[in-house]
Tab-separated table of C-alpha atoms in Angstrom:
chain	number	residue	atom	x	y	z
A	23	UNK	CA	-26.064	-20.226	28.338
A	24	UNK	CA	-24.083	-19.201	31.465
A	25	UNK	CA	-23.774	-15.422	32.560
A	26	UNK	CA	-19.789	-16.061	31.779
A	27	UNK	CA	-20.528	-17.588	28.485
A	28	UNK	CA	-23.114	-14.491	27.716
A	29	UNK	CA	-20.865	-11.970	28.633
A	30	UNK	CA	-17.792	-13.582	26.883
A	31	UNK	CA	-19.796	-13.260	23.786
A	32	UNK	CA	-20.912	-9.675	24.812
A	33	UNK	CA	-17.581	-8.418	24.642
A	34	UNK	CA	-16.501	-10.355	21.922
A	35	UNK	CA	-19.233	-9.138	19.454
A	36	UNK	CA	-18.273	-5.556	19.243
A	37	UNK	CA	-14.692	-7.223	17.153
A	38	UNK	CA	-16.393	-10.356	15.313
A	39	UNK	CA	-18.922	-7.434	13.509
A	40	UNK	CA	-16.916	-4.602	12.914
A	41	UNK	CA	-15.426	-5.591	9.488
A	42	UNK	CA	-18.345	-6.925	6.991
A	43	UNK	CA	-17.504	-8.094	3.305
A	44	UNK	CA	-20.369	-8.085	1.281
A	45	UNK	CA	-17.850	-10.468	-0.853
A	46	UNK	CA	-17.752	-13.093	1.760
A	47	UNK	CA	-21.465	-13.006	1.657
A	48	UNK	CA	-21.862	-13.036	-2.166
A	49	UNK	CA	-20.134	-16.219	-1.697
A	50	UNK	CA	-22.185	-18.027	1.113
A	51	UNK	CA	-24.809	-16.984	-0.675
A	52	UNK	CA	-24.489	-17.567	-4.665
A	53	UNK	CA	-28.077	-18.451	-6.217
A	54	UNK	CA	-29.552	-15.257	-3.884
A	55	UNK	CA	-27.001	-12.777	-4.939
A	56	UNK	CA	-27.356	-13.772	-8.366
A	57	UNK	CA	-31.377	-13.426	-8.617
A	58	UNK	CA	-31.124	-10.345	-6.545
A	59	UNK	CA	-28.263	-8.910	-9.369
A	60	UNK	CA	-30.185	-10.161	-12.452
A	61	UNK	CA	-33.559	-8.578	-11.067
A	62	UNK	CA	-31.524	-5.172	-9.914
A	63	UNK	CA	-32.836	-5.498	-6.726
A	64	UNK	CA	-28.888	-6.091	-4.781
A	65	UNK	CA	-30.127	-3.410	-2.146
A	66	UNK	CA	-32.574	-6.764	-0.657
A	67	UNK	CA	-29.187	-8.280	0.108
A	68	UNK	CA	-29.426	-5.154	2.802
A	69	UNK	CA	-32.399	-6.007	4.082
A	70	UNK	CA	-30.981	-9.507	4.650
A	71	UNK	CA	-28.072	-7.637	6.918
A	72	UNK	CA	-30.559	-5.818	8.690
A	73	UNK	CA	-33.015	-8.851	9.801
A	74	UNK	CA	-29.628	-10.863	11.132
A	75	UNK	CA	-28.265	-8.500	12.941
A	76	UNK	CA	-30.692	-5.395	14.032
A	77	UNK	CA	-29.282	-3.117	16.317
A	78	UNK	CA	-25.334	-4.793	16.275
A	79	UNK	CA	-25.090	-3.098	13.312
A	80	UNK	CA	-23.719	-0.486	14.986
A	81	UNK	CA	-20.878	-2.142	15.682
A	82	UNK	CA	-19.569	-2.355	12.251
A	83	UNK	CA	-16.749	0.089	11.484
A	84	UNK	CA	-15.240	-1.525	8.118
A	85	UNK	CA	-17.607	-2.626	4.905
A	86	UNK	CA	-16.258	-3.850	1.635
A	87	UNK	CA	-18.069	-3.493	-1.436
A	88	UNK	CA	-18.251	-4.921	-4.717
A	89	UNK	CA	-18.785	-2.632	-7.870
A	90	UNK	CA	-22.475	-4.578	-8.327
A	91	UNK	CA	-24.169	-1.035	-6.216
A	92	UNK	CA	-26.533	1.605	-7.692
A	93	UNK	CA	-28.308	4.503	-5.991
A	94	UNK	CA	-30.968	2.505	-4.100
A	95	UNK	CA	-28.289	0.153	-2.499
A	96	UNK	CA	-26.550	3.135	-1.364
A	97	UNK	CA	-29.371	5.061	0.234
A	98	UNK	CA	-30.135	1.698	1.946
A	99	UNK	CA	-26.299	1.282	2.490
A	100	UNK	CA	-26.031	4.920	3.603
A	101	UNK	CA	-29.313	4.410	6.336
A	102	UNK	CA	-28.034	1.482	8.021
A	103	UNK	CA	-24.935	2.059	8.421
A	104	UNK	CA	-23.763	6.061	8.857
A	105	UNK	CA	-20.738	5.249	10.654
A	106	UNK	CA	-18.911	3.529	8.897
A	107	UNK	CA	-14.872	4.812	9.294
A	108	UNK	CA	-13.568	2.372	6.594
A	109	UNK	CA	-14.745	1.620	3.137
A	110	UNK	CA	-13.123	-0.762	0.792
A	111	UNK	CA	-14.616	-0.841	-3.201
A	112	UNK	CA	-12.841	-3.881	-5.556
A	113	UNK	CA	-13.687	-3.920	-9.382
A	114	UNK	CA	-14.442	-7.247	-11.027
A	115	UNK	CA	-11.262	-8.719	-11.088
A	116	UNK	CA	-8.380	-7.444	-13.392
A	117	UNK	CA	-11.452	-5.242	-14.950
A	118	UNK	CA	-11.531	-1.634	-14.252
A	119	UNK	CA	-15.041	-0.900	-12.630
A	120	UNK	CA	-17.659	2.135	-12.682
A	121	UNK	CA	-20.038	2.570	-10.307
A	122	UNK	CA	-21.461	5.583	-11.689
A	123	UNK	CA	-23.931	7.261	-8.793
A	124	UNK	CA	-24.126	5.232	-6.678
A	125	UNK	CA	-20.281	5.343	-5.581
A	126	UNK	CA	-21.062	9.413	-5.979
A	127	UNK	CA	-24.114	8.755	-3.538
A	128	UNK	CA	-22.427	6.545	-0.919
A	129	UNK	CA	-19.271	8.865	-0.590
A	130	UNK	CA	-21.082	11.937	0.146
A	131	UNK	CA	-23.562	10.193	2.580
A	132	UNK	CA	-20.385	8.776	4.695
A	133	UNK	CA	-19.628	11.747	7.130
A	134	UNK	CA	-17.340	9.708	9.501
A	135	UNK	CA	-15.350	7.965	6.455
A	136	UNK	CA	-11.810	8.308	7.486
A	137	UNK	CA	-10.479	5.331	5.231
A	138	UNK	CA	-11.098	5.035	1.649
A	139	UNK	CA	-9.448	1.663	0.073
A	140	UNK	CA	-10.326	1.108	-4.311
A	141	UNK	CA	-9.483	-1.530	-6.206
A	142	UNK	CA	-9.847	-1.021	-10.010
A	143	UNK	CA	-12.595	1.619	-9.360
A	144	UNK	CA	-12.737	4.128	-11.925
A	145	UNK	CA	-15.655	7.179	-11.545
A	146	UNK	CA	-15.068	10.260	-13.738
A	147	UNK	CA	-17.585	13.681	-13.361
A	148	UNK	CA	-17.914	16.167	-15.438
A	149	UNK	CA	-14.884	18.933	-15.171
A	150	UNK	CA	-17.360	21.674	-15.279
A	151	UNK	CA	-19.132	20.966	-12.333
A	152	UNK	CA	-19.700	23.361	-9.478
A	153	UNK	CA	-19.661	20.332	-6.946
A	154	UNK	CA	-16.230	18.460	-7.476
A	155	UNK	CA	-15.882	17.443	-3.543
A	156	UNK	CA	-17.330	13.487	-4.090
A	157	UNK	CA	-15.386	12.497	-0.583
A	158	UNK	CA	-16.286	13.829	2.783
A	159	UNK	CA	-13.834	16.233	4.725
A	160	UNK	CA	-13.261	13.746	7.562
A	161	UNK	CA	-11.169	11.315	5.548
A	162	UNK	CA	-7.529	10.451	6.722
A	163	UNK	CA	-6.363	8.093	4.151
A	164	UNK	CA	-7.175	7.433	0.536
A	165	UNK	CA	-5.710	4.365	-1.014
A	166	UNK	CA	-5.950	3.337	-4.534
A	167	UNK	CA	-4.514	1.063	-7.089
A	168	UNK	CA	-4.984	0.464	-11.086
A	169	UNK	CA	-3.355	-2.074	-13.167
A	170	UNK	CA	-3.526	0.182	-16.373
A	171	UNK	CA	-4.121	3.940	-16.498
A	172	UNK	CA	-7.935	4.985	-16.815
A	173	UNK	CA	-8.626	6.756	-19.842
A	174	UNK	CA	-10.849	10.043	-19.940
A	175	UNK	CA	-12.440	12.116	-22.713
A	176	UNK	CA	-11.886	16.166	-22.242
A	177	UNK	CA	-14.505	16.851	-20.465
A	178	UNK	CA	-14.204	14.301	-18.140
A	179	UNK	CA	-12.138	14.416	-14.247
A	180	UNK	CA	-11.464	11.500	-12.683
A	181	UNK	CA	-13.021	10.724	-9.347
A	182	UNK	CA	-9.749	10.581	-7.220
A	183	UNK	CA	-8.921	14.012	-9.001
A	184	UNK	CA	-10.801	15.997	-6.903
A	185	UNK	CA	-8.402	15.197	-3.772
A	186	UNK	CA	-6.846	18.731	-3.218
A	187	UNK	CA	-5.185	20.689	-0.377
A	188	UNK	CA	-8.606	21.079	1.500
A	189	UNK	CA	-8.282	17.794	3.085
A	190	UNK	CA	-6.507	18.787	5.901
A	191	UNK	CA	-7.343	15.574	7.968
A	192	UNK	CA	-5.458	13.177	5.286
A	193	UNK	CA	-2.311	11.708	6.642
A	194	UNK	CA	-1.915	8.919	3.865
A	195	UNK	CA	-2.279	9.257	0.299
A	196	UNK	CA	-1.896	7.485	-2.972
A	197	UNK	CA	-1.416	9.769	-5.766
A	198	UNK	CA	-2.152	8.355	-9.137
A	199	UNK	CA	-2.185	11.019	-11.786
A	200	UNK	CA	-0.711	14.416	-12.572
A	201	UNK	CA	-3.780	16.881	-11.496
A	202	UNK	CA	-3.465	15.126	-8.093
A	203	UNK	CA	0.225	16.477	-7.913
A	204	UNK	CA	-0.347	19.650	-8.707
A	205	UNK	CA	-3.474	19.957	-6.306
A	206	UNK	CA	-1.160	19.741	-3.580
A	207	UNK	CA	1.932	20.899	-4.394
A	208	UNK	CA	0.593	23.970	-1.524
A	209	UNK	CA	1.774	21.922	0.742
A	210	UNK	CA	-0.952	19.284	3.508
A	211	UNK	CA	0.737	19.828	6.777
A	212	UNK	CA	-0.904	16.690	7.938
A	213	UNK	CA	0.452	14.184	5.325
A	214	UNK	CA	2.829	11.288	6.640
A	215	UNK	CA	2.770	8.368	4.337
A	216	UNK	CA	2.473	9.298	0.586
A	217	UNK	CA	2.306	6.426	-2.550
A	218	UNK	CA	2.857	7.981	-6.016
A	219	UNK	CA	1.889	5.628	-8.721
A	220	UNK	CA	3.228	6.500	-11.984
A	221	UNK	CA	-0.073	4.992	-14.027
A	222	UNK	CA	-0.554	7.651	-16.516
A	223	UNK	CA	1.347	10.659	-17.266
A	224	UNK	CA	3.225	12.773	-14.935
A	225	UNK	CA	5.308	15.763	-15.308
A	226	UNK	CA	8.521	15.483	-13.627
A	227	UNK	CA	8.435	18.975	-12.641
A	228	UNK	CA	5.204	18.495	-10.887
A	229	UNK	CA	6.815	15.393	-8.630
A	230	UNK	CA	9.735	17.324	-7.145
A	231	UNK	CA	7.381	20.297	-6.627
A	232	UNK	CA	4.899	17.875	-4.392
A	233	UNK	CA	8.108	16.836	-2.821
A	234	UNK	CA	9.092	19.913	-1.912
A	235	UNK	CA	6.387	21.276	-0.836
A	236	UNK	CA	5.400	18.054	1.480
A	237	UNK	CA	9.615	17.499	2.606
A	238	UNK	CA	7.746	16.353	6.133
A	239	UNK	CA	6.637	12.928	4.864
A	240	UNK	CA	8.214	9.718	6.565
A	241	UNK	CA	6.720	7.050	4.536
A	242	UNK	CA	7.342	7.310	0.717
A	243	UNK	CA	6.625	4.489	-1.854
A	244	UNK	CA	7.393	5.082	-5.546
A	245	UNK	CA	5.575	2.779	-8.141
A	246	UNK	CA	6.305	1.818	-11.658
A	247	UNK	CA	8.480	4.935	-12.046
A	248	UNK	CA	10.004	3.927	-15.294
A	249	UNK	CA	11.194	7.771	-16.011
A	250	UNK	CA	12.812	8.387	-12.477
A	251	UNK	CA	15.791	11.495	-12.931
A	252	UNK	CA	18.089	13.078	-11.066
A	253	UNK	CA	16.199	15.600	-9.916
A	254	UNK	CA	13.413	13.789	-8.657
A	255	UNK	CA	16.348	10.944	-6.401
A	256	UNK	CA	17.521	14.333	-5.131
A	257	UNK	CA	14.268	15.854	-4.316
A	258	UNK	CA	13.311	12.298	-2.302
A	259	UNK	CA	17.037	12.430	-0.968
A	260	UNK	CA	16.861	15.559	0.185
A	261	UNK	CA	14.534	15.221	2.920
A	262	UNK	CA	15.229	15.536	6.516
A	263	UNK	CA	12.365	13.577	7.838
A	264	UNK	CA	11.984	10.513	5.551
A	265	UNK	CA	12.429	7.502	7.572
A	266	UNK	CA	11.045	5.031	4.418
A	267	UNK	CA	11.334	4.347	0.939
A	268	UNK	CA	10.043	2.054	-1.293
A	269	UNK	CA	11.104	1.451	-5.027
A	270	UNK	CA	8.292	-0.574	-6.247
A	271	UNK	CA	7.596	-2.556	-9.746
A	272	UNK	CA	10.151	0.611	-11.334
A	273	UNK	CA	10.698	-1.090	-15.073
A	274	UNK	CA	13.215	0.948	-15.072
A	275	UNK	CA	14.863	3.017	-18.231
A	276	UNK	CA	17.979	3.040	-18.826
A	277	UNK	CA	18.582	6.330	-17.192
A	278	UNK	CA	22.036	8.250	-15.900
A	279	UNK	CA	22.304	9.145	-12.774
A	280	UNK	CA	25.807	11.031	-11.428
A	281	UNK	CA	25.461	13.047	-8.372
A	282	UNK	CA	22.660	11.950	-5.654
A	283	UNK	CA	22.674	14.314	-2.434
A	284	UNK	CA	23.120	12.671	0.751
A	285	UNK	CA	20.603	11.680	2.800
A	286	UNK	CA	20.352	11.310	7.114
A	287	UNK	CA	17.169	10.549	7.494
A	288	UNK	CA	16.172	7.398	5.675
A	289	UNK	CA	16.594	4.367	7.998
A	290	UNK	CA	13.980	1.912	5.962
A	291	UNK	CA	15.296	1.214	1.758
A	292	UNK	CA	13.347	-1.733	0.347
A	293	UNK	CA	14.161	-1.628	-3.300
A	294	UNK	CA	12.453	-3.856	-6.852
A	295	UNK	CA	14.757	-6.018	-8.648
A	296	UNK	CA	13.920	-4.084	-11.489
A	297	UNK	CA	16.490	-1.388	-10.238
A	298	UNK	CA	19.685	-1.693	-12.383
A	299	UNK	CA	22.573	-2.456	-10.033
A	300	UNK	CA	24.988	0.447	-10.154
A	301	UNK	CA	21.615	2.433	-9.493
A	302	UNK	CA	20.794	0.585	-6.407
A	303	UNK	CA	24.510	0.819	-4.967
A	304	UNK	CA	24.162	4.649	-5.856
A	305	UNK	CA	20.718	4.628	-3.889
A	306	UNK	CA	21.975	2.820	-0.932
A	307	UNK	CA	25.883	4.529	-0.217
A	308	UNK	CA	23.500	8.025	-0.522
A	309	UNK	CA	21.584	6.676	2.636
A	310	UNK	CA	24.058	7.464	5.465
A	311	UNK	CA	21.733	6.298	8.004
A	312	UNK	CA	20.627	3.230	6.787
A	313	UNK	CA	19.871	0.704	9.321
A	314	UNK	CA	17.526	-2.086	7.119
A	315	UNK	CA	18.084	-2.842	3.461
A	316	UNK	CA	14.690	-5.083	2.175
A	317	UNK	CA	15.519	-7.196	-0.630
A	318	UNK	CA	12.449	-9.106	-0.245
A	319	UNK	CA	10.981	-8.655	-3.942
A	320	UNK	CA	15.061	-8.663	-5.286
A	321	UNK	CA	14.241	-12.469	-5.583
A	322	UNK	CA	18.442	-12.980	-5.774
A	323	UNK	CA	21.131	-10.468	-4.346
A	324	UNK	CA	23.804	-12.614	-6.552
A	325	UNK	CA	23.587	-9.372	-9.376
A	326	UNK	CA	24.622	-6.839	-6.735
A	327	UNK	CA	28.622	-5.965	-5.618
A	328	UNK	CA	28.289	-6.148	-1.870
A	329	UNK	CA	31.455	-4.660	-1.901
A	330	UNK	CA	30.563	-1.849	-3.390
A	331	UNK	CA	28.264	-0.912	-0.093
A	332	UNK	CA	30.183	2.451	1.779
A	333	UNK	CA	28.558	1.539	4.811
A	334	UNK	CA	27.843	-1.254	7.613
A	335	UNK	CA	23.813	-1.626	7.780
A	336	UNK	CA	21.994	-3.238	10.617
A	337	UNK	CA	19.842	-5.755	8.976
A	338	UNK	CA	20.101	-7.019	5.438
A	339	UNK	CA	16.107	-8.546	4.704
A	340	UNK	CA	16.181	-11.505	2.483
A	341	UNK	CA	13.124	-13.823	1.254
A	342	UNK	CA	14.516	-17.941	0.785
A	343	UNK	CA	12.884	-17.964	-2.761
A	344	UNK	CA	15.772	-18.379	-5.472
A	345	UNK	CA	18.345	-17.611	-2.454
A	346	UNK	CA	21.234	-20.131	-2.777
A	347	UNK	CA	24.812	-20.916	-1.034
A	348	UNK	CA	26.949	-18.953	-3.187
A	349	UNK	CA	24.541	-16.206	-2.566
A	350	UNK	CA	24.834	-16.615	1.506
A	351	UNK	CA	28.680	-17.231	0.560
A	352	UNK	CA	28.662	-13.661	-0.943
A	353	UNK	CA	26.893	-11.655	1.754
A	354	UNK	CA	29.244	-13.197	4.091
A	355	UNK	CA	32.196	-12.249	2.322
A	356	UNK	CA	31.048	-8.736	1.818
A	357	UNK	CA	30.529	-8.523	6.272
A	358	UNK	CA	28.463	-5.189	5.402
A	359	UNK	CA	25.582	-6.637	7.704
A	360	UNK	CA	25.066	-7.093	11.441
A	361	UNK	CA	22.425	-8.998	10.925
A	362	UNK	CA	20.629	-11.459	7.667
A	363	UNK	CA	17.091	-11.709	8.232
A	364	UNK	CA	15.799	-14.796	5.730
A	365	UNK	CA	12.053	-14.938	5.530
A	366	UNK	CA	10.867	-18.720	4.310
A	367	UNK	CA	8.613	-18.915	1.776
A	368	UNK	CA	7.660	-22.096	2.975
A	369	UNK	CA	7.761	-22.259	7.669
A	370	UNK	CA	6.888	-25.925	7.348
A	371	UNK	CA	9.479	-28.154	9.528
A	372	UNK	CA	10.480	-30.304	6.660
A	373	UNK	CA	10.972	-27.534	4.246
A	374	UNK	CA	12.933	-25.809	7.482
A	375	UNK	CA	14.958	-28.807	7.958
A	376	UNK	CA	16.295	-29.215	4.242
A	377	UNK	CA	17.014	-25.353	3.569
A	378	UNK	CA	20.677	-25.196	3.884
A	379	UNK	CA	22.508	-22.208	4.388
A	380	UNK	CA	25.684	-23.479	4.606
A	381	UNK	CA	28.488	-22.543	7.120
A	382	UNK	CA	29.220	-18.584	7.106
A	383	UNK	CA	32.422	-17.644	8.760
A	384	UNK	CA	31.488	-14.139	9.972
A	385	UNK	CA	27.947	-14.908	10.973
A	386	UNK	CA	26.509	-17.419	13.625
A	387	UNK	CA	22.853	-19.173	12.882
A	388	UNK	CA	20.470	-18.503	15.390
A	389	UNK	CA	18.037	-20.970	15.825
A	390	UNK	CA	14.490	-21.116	14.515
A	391	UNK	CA	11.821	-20.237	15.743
A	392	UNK	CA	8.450	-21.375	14.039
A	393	UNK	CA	6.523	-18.298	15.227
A	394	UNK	CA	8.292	-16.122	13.096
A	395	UNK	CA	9.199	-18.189	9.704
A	396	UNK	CA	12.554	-15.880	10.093
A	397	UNK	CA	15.999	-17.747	9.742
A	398	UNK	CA	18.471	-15.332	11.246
A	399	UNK	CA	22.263	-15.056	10.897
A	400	UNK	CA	24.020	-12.379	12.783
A	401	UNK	CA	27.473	-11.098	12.893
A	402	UNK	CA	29.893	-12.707	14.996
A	403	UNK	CA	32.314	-9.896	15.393
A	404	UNK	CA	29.300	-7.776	17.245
């Protein structure tokens, strides 16, 4: 090999090896996994990691797991790799998984974990225990999702529940159950981008409390929040340094909403189809600022009065699936945008060459450009 081709792959090693996926190599390497699983001896599959790539191991930064890990795969785990900064745990499918110590094991061993990612992971300890810290102090971002709310007996605390105001380095957060809420509603100083993920029970009170207390967020995304109020729109409304919102999977209930404050700050809306329309026109005339409405998951815009929008908005964000003329016909008529973003669900030429969008009189199509599967129509009169 040439000194160029040997330091080409020097450099390039250091990016090829720092995400590993112990999923990837479950795959490439079925009838191994499987003896090593059935004989509860996984933690060989880390000896296998070990003898291919030695001392490059320190290059690796990001690890996914699978739930299939015990307390000798961490230790193992844990010894090879100490530095890991991301971590990224996925149940068995739709199937909510436990991991028991070893998860307990592998969290307190990471001291440079900054990123925490779980996927239908579901640990519970004991409430009365005198150690309740399972993650390390250095972590900036814990991220978590559950199809169905975990269920726990009384004396039982669920992993992610011992997340409180101590974590002063975290600066993205999902919250997914009341006792999270109420940990912080003191207020993390740190804390930019926030999920809240209405799984399981949560007291309304507690929500505009943790809103309140935590006003300096910029990045909010609220998820199947089926029992939304008026207090808790004007608690997100009235904050004077959100820049995002997302209204996520709501299933909304029929609900009555009359006053919402006014907000400055919000410049980002991307909002669920599940959202009853005079709701959504209520949501977006209360964000004076607006400059990008996402309708991406609305799958059709045809339910919504355009002309019931109070104000002109930069760019209106459309995806082509179930988008027809007469909708295209309406958002011209309505002229509320300066621009219509239309992301194809399919960027193949053919497909690009038979979507017709008609011939809108206030907006001129600009022509597309593969690179960006975006078919853009923007306002002539600007």
């Amino acid at each position: 090999m040439s000194k160029c081709c040997k330091s080409y792959r020097k450099r390039l090693e250091p990016h090829v090896l720092e995400s590993l996926d112990l999923y990837i190599w479950q795959d490439n390497n079925s009838e191994i996994y499987d003896k090593l699983r059935s004989s509860n001896k996984l933690k060989e599959a880390l000896e296998f990691l070990k003898t291919d790539l030695g001392s490059k191991l320190k290059f690796v930064k990001n690890f996914t797991l699978n739930c299939d890990i015990d307390c000798s795969f961490a230790e193992i785990f844990i010894e090879l790799l100490p530095n890991i900064k991301t971590l990224s745990l996925s149940g068995a499918g739709v199937n909510i998984c436990c991991l028991g110590e070893g998860l307990t094991a592998i969290l307190k061993g990471m001291k440079r974990l900054e990123y925490v990612n779980f996927y239908q992971i579901d640990d519970a300890i004991s409430r009365y225990t005198t150690d309740t810290k399972l993650f390390p102090k250095s972590i900036k971002s814990f991220k978590a999702w559950f199809r169905d709310s975990p269920a726990y007996s009384e004396d039982e605390l669920g992993f992610y529940n011992t997340i409180d105001a101590s974590y002063i380095n975290l600066n993205s957060l999902t919250i997914i159950s009341d006792i999270m809420l109420k940990n912080l509603t003191c207020g993390m100083p740190n804390l930019q981008k926030v999920e809240i993920d209405y799984i399981g029970d949560m007291d309304a009170s507690n929500i505009v409390s943790f809103l309140k207390a935590n006003s300096h967020i910029r990045k909010l995304t609220t998820i199947r929040f089926g029992d939304y109020n008026e207090e808790i729109f004007n608690a997100i409304l009235s904050s004077k340094c959100l820049e995002y919102w997302c209204i996520d999977d709501t299933g909304f209930n029929e609900i009555e909403v009359y006053n919402l404050r006014s907000n400055y700050s919000i410049k980002y809306l991307e909002i669920d189809c599940s959202v009853p329309e005079l709701l959504t026109l209520k949501i977006i005339n209360a964000c004076k600022n607006l400059k990008i409405l996402d309708c991406m998951k609305y799958g059709t815009v045809k339910k919504l009065d355009l002309s019931k929008i109070e104000l002109k908005i930069n760019i209106l964000k459309l995806s082509s699936f179930l988008l027809t003329i007469d909708d295209i016909n309406g958002i011209d008529t309505s002229n509320k945008f300066n621009q219509i973003h239309i992301y194809l669900i399919n960027p193949n030429e053919e497909f690009i060459n038979e979507y017709n969008i008609g011939n809108p009189k206030n907006y001129k199509v600009i022509p597309y450009t593969p690179i960006s599967c975006i078919r853009k129509l923007i306002n002539k009169n600007d």
